[in-house]
mmCIF file of C-alpha atoms in Angstrom:
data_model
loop_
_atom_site.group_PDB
_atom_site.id
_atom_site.type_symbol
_atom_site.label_atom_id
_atom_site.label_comp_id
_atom_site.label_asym_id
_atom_site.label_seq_id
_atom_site.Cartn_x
_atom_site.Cartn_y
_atom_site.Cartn_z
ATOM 1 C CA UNK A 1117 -21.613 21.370 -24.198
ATOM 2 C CA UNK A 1118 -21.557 24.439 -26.452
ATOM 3 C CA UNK A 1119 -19.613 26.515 -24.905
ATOM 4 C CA UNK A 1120 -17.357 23.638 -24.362
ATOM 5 C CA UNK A 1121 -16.989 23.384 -28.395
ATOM 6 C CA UNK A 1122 -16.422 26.986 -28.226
ATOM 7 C CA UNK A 1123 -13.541 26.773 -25.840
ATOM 8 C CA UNK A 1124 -11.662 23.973 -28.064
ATOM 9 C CA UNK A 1125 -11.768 26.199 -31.102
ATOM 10 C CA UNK A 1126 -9.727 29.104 -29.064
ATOM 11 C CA UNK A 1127 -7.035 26.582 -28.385
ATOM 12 C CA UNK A 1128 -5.302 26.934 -31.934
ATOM 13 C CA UNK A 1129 -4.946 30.943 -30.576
ATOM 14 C CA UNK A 1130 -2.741 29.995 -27.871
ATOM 15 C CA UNK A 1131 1.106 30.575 -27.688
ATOM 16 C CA UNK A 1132 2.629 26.969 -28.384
ATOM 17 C CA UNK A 1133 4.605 27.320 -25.012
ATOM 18 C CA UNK A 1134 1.091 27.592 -23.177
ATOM 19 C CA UNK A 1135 -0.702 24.783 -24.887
ATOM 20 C CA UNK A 1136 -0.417 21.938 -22.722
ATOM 21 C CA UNK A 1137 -1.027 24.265 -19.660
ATOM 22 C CA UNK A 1138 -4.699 25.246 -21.157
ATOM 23 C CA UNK A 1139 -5.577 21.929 -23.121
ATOM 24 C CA UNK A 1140 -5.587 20.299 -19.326
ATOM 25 C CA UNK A 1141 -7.528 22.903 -17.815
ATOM 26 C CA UNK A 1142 -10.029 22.827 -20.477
ATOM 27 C CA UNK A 1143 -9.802 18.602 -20.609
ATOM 28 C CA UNK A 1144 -9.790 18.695 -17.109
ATOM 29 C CA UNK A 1145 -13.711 20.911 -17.305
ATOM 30 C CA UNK A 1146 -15.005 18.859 -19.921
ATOM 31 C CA UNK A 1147 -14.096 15.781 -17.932
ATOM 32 C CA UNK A 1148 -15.900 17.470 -14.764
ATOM 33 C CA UNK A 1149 -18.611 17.885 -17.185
ATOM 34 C CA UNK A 1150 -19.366 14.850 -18.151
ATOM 35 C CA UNK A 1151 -18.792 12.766 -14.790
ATOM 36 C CA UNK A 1152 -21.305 15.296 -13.334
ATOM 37 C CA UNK A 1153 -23.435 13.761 -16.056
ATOM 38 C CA UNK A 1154 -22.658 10.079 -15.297
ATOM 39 C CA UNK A 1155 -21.066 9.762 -18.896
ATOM 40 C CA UNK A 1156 -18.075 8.082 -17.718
ATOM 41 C CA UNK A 1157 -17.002 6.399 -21.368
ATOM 42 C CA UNK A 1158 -16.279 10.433 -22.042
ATOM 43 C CA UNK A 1159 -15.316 11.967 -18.839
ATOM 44 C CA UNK A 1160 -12.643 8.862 -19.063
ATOM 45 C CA UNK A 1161 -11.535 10.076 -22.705
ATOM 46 C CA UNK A 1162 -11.023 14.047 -21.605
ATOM 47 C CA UNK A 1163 -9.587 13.049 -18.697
ATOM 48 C CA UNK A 1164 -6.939 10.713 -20.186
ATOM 49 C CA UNK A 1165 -6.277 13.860 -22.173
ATOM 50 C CA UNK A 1166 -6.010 16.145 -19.322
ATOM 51 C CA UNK A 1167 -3.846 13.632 -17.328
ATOM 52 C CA UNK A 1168 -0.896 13.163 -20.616
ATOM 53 C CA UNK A 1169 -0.617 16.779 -20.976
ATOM 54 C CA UNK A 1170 -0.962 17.713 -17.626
ATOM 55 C CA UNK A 1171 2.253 15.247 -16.660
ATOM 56 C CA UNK A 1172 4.491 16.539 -19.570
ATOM 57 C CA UNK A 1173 3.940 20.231 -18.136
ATOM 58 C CA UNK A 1174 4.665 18.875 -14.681
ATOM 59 C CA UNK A 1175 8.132 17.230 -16.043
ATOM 60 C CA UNK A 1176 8.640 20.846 -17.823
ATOM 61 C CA UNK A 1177 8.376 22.160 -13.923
ATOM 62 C CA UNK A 1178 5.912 25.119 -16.109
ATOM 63 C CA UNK A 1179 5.113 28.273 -14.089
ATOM 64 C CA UNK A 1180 1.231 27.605 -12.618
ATOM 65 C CA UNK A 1181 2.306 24.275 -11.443
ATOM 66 C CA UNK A 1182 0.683 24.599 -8.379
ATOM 67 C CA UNK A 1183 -2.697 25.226 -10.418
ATOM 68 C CA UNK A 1184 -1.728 22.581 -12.421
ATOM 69 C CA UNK A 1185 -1.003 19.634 -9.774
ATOM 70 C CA UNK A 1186 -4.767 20.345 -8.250
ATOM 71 C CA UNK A 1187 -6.005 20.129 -11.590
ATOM 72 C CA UNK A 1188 -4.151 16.919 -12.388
ATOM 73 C CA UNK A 1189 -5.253 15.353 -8.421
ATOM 74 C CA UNK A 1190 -8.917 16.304 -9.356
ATOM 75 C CA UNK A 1191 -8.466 14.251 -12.659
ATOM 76 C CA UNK A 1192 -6.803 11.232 -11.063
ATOM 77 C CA UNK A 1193 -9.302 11.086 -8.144
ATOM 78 C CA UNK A 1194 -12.528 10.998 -10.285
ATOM 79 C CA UNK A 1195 -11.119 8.729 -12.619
ATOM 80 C CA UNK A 1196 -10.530 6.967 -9.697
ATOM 81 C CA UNK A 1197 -13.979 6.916 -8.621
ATOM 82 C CA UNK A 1198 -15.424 5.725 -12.112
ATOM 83 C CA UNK A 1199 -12.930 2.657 -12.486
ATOM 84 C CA UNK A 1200 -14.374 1.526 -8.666
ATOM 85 C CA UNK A 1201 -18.002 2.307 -10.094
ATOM 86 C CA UNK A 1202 -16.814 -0.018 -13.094
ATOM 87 C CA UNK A 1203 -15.156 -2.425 -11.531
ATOM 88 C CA UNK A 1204 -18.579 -2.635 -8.518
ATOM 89 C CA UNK A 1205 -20.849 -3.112 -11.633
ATOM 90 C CA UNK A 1206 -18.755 -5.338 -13.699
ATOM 91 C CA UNK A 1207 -18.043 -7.393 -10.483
ATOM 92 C CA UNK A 1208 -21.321 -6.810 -8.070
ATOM 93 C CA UNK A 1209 -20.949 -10.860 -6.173
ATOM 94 C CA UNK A 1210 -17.199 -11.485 -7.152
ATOM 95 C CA UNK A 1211 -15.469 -9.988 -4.416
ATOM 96 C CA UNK A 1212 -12.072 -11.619 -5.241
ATOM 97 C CA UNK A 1213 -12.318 -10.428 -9.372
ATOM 98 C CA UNK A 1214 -13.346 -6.688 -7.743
ATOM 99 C CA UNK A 1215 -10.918 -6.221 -5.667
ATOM 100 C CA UNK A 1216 -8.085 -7.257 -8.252
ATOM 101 C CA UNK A 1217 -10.112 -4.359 -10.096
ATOM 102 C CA UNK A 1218 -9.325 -2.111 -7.978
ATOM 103 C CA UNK A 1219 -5.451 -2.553 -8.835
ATOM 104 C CA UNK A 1220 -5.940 -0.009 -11.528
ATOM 105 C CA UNK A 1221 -6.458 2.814 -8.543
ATOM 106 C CA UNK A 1222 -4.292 1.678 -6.566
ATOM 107 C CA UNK A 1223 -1.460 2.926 -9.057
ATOM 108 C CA UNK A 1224 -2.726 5.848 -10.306
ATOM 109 C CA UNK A 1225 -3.283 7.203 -6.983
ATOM 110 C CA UNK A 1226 0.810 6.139 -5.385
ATOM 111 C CA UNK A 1227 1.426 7.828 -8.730
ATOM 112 C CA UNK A 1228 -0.479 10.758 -8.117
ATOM 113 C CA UNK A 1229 1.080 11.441 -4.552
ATOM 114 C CA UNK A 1230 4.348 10.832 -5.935
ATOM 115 C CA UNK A 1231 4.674 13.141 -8.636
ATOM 116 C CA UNK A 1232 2.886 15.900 -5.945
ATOM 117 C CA UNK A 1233 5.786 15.421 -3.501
ATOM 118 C CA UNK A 1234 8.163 15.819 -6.345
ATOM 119 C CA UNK A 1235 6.482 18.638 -7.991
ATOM 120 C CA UNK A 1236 5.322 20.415 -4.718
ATOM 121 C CA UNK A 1237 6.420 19.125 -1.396
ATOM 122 C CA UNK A 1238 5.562 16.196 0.836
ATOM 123 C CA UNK A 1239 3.225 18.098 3.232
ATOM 124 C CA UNK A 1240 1.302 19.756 -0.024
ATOM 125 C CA UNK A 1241 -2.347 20.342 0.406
ATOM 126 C CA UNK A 1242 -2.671 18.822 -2.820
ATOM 127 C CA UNK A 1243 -1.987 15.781 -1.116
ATOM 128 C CA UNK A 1244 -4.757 15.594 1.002
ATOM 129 C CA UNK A 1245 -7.410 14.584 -1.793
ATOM 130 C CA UNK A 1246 -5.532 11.283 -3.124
ATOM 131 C CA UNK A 1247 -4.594 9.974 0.201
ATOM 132 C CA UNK A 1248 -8.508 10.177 1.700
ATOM 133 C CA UNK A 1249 -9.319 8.752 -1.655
ATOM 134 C CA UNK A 1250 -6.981 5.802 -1.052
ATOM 135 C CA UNK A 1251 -7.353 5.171 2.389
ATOM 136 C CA UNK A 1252 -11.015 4.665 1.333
ATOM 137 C CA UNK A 1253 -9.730 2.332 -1.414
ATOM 138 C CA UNK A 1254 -7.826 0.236 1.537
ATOM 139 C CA UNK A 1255 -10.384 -0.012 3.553
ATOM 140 C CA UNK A 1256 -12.992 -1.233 0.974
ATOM 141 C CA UNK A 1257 -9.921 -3.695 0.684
ATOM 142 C CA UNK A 1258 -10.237 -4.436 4.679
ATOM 143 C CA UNK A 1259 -6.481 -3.059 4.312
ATOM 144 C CA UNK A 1260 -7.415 -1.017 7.464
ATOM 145 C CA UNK A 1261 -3.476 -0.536 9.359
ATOM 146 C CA UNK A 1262 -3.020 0.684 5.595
ATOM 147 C CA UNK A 1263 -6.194 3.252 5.151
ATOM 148 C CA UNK A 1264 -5.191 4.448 8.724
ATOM 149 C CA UNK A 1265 -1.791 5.368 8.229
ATOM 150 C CA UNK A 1266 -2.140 6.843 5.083
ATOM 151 C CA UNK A 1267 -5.329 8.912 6.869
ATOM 152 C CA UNK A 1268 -2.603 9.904 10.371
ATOM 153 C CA UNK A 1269 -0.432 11.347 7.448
ATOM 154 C CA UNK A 1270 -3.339 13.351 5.790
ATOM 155 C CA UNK A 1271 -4.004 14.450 9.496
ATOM 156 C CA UNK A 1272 -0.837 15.630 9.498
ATOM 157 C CA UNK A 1273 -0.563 17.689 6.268
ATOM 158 C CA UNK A 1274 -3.439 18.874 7.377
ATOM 159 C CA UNK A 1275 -2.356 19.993 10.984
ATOM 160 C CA UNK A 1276 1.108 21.607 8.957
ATOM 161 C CA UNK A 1277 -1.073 23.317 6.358
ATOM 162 C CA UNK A 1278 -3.997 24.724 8.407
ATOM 163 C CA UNK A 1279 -3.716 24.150 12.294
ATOM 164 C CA UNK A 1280 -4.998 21.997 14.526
ATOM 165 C CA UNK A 1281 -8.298 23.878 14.723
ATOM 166 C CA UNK A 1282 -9.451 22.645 11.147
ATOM 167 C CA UNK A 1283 -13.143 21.574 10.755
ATOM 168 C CA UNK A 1284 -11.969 18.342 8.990
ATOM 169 C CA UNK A 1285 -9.807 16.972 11.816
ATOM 170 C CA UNK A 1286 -12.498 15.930 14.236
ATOM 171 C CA UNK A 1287 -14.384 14.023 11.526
ATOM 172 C CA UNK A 1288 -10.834 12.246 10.863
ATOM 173 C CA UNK A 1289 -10.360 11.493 14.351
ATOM 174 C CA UNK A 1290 -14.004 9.766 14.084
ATOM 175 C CA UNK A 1291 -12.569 7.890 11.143
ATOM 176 C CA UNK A 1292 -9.321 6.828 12.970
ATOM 177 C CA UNK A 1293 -11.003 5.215 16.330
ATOM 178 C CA UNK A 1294 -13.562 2.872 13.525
ATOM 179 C CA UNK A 1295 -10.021 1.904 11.137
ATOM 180 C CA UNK A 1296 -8.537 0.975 14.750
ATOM 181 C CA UNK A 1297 -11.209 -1.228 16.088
ATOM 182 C CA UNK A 1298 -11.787 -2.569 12.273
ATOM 183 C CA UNK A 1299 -8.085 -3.903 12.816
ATOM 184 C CA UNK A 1300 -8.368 -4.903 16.024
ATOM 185 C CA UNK A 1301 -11.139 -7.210 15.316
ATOM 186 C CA UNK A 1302 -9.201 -8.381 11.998
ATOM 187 C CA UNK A 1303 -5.997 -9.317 14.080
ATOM 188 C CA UNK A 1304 -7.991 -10.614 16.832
ATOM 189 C CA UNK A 1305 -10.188 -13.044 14.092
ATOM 190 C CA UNK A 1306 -6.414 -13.743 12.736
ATOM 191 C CA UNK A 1307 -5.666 -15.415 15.795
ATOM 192 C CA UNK A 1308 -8.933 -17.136 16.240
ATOM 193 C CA UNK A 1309 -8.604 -18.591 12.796
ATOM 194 C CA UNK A 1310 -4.374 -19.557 13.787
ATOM 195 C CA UNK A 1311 -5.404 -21.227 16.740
ATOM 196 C CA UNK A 1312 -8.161 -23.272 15.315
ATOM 197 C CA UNK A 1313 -5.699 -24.160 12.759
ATOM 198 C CA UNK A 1314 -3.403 -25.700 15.550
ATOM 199 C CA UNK A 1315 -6.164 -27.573 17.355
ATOM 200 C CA UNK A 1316 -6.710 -28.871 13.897
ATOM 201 C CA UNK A 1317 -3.584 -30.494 13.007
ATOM 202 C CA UNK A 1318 -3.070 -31.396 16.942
ATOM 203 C CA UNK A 1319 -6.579 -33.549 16.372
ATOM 204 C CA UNK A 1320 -4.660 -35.052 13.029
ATOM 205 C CA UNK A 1321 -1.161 -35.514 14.521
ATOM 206 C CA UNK A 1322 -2.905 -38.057 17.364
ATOM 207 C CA UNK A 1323 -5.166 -39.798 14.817
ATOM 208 C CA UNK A 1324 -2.071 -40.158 12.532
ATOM 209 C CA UNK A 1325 -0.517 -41.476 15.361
ATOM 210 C CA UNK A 1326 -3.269 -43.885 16.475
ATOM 211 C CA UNK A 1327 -3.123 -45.558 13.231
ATOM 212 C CA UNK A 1328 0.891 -45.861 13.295
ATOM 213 C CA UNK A 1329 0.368 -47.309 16.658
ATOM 214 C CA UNK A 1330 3.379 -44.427 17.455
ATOM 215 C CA UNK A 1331 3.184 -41.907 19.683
ATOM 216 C CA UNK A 1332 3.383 -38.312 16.892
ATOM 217 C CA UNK A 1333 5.178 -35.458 18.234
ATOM 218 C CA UNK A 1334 5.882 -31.600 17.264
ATOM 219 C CA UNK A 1335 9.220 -30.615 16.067
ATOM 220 C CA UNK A 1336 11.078 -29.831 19.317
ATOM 221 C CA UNK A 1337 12.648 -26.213 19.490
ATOM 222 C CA UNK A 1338 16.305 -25.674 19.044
ATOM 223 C CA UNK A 1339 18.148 -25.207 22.250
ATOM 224 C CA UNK A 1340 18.242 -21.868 23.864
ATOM 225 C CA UNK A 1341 22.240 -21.600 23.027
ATOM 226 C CA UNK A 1342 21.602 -22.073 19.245
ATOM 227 C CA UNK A 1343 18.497 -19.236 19.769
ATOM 228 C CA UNK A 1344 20.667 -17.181 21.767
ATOM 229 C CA UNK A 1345 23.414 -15.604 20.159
ATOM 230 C CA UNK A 1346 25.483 -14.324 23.289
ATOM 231 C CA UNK A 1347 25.277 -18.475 24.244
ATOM 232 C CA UNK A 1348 26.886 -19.865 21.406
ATOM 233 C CA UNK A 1349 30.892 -19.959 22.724
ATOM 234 C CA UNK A 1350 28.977 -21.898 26.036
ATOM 235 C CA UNK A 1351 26.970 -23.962 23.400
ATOM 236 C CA UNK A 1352 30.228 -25.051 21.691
ATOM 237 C CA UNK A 1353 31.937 -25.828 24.505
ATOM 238 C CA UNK A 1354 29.307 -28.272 25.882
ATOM 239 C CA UNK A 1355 29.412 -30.239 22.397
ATOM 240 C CA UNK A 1356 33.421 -30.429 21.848
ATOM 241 C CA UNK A 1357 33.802 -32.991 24.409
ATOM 242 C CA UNK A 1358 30.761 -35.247 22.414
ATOM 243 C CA UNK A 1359 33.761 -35.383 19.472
ATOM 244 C CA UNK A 1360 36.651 -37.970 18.941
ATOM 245 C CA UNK A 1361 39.878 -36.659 18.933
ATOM 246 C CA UNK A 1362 41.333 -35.756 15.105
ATOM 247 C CA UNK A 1363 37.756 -35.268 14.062
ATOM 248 C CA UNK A 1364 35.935 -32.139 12.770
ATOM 249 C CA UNK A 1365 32.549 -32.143 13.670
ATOM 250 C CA UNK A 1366 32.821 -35.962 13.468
ATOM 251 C CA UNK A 1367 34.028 -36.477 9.936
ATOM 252 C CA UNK A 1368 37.807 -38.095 10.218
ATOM 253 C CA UNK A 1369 40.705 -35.494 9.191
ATOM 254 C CA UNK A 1370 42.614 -36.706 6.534
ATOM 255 C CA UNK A 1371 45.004 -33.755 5.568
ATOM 256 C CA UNK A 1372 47.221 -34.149 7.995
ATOM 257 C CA UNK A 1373 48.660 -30.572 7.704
ATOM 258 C CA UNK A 1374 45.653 -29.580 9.052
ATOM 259 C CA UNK A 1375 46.842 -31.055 12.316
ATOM 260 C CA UNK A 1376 48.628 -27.658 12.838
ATOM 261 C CA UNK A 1377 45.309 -25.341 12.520
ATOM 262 C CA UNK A 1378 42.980 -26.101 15.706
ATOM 263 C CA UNK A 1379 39.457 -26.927 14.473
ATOM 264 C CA UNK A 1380 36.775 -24.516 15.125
ATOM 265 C CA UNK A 1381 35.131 -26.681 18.024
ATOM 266 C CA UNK A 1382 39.131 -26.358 19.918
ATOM 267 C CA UNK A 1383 39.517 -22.826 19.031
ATOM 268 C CA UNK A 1384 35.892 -22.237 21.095
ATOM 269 C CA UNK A 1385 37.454 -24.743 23.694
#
């Protein structure tokens, strides 16, 4: 904490050009500092600090800014992780009041990949820390097509950045097979719940109909040539002869100019 003190006072000393570069780096430490020490209410205040003036250098597009997007990804991830702490403590049996908590990290991480693929590229290394960080965030979400393609695409940046002998990959290839079964099961228990819903209103339809004394039916499906786009001229055909003469679609013609334009059921005849 001292030598933190000792660090702000040497920021008056610095060109004015050079500033907002070394008040985030410093912000950005302090904040370290005190999320280390699981004093969140001021690790949140430094790095709200670190974040603003880190975002107006990025705008700038200062020299360092590769230094200066890591610092700013570090800054957005642990903030990150103290607004899900937060929101887990605030919210510990509320699952639905949680995980509208969570919105909060949701946004600052999109943000956070964003402005790297503008101020970087979009296979950056830098990237690699706020995607894992929000495909965890999905998946606490049970968002898990979502947490696995945003962890294929940190696979890839990863692949692109350091070769497909990295020590990371096989631990994200562990990671991909449980997201896949996790949505396997969720579609599959989709389609248990759809199904049961059917059966359900089936079960009503008949009791409905047992107390109308009428036999209740399901909507019928509209003929194939309606579905079928390459069978409309055939479906038009086969209704034109249903129609009186000097009709349109069975409302009487009263113009009688219009006698010279063929409707659209004799044009398709």
């Amino acid at each position: 904490y001292a030598l933190v003190a000792e660090v702000h006072a040497l920021l008056p000393r610095v060109p004015p050009d050079e500033t907002d570069q070394y008040a985030t780096m410093i912000y950005s430490r302090e904040g370290k500092m005190y999320f280390n020490a699981n004093d969140f209410t001021k690790a949140t205040k430094a790095y709200g600090i670190a974040i603003q003036k880190a975002e107006i250098r990025i705008a700038e597009r200062c020299r360092g800014l590769y230094l200066l997007l890591q610092r700013y990804a570090e800054c957005i991830t642990d903030q990150v992780k103290i607004w899900k702490l937060q929101a887990e403590a605030a919210y510990p049996n509320d699952e639905k009041a949680r995980n509208k908590a969570y919105g909060n990290c949701e946004l600052a991480l999109l943000r956070c990949i964003e402005i790297i693929e503008e101020g970087h590229n979009r296979r950056s290394d830098l990237l690699i820390l706020p995607l894992t960080r929000l495909s965890i965030l999905y998946e606490n979400l049970k968002l898990y097509k979502r947490a696995e393609l945003l962890l294929r695409r940190c696979q890839g940046v990863i692949i692109v950045q350091f070769g497909y002998d990295h020590h990371d990959l096989k631990r994200i290839d562990a990671k991909l097979k449980i997201l896949e079964r996790l949505n396997e099961d969720q579609s599959r228990a989709a389609a248990v719940v759809k199904i049961q819903s059917i059966a359900r209103m089936r079960r009503e339809m008949k009791r409905v109909g047992a107390l109308l004394n009428k036999r209740m039916r399901r909507h019928e499906l509209a003929p194939p040539a309606i579905r079928n786009e390459r069978d409309k001229g055939e479906f038009l055909t086969k209704i034109s002869g249903q129609l009186d003469v000097g009709t349109a679609m069975g409302h009487q013609v009263v113009d009688e100019s219009s006698a010279m334009i063929p409707t659209p059921i004799e044009a398709a005849a």
